[in-house]
Amino acid sequence: MKTIRLLLPLLIFCGLLTSVHAADQASVQAILITASNDPGRTDPRLARYEPTLRRILRFESYRFVGQGSANLASPGSGTINLGNGQQLDVTAEDSSRGLRLRVVWKQGRRTLMETGLSLNPGVPAVLGGPGTGKGDEVYAVILIGR
C-alpha cells in the first residue's frame, strides 16, 4: 500500500510532464499550388481548400504542385521543402494563442516573401505568391497547423 502511495504521485507528475512537452510541439503542413484565371477544373487534391482559395485568391482554377511538412518545437525552426525548387523556412514563436509562425518563402537562394502569421489547428492559411512566368498564373502556399 505504501508503494502505491509513493508511485501514484510520481506517475501523475510524469503524466503532467509528458502533456507539457507535447504542447511544446507543433506540426505544420504546407502545400504549394498554382492559381490561374484559365478555365479548368481544380486539382481534386485541393477540393477541401477550394472555397478558402476562391475567397482569398479569387482565381478560376488551382493546381497542386508539391507539399511538405515539418515538426517544430515551440520555440523552434525547420524547413519545409515544397518541390519545384521552393521551400519555407518556418520558425515557431512562443504564443498563448494558436501557433505563431515566422515564414520565409524561398525559391533557390532568392527570398520570395517574409511574413508572420498565426495558425489555429486544422484551419488553413493561404499565402499568395509571385507569378510563375506563365501568363496570369501565380504560386500560392496553403499552411495547416496541427
CSV table of C-alpha atoms in Angstrom, one decimal, residues 21-72:
chain,number,residue,atom,x,y,z
A,21,HIS,CA,6.2,18.5,-23.5
A,22,ALA,CA,3.5,17.6,-26.1
A,23,ALA,CA,2.1,21.1,-26.0
A,24,ASP,CA,5.6,22.5,-27.0
A,25,GLN,CA,5.5,20.6,-30.3
A,26,ALA,CA,3.7,21.7,-33.5
A,27,SER,CA,3.3,20.1,-36.9
A,28,VAL,CA,3.0,22.3,-40.0
A,29,GLN,CA,1.9,21.1,-43.4
A,30,ALA,CA,2.4,23.2,-46.5
A,31,ILE,CA,1.0,22.7,-50.0
A,32,LEU,CA,2.5,24.6,-53.0
A,33,ILE,CA,-0.1,25.4,-55.7
A,34,THR,CA,-0.6,27.4,-58.8
A,35,ALA,CA,-3.6,29.6,-59.3
A,36,SER,CA,-4.9,30.8,-62.7
A,37,ASN,CA,-7.8,32.5,-64.3
A,38,ASP,CA,-7.7,30.0,-67.1
A,39,PRO,CA,-11.0,28.0,-67.0
A,40,GLY,CA,-10.5,24.5,-65.9
A,41,ARG,CA,-11.0,22.0,-63.1
A,42,THR,CA,-9.3,22.4,-59.8
A,43,ASP,CA,-7.0,19.6,-58.8
A,44,PRO,CA,-9.0,17.1,-56.7
A,45,ARG,CA,-6.3,17.1,-54.0
A,46,LEU,CA,-7.2,20.7,-53.3
A,47,ALA,CA,-11.0,20.2,-53.2
A,48,ARG,CA,-11.2,20.7,-49.4
A,49,TYR,CA,-9.4,24.0,-49.7
A,50,GLU,CA,-11.1,25.3,-52.8
A,51,PRO,CA,-13.7,27.5,-51.0
A,52,THR,CA,-10.9,29.2,-49.0
A,53,LEU,CA,-8.7,29.6,-52.1
A,54,ARG,CA,-11.6,31.2,-54.1
A,55,ARG,CA,-12.4,33.6,-51.2
A,56,ILE,CA,-8.8,34.7,-50.7
A,57,LEU,CA,-7.2,34.5,-54.1
A,58,ARG,CA,-10.2,34.8,-56.4
A,59,PHE,CA,-8.8,32.7,-59.3
A,60,GLU,CA,-10.7,30.3,-61.5
A,61,SER,CA,-8.6,27.1,-61.1
A,62,TYR,CA,-6.0,25.7,-58.8
A,63,ARG,CA,-3.3,23.1,-59.4
A,64,PHE,CA,-1.3,21.1,-56.9
A,65,VAL,CA,2.5,21.4,-57.3
A,66,GLY,CA,4.0,19.9,-54.2
A,67,GLN,CA,3.9,19.6,-50.4
A,68,GLY,CA,5.9,19.0,-47.3
A,69,SER,CA,5.7,19.2,-43.6
A,70,ALA,CA,7.8,19.9,-40.5
A,71,ASN,CA,7.6,19.1,-36.8
A,72,LEU,CA,8.7,22.0,-34.8
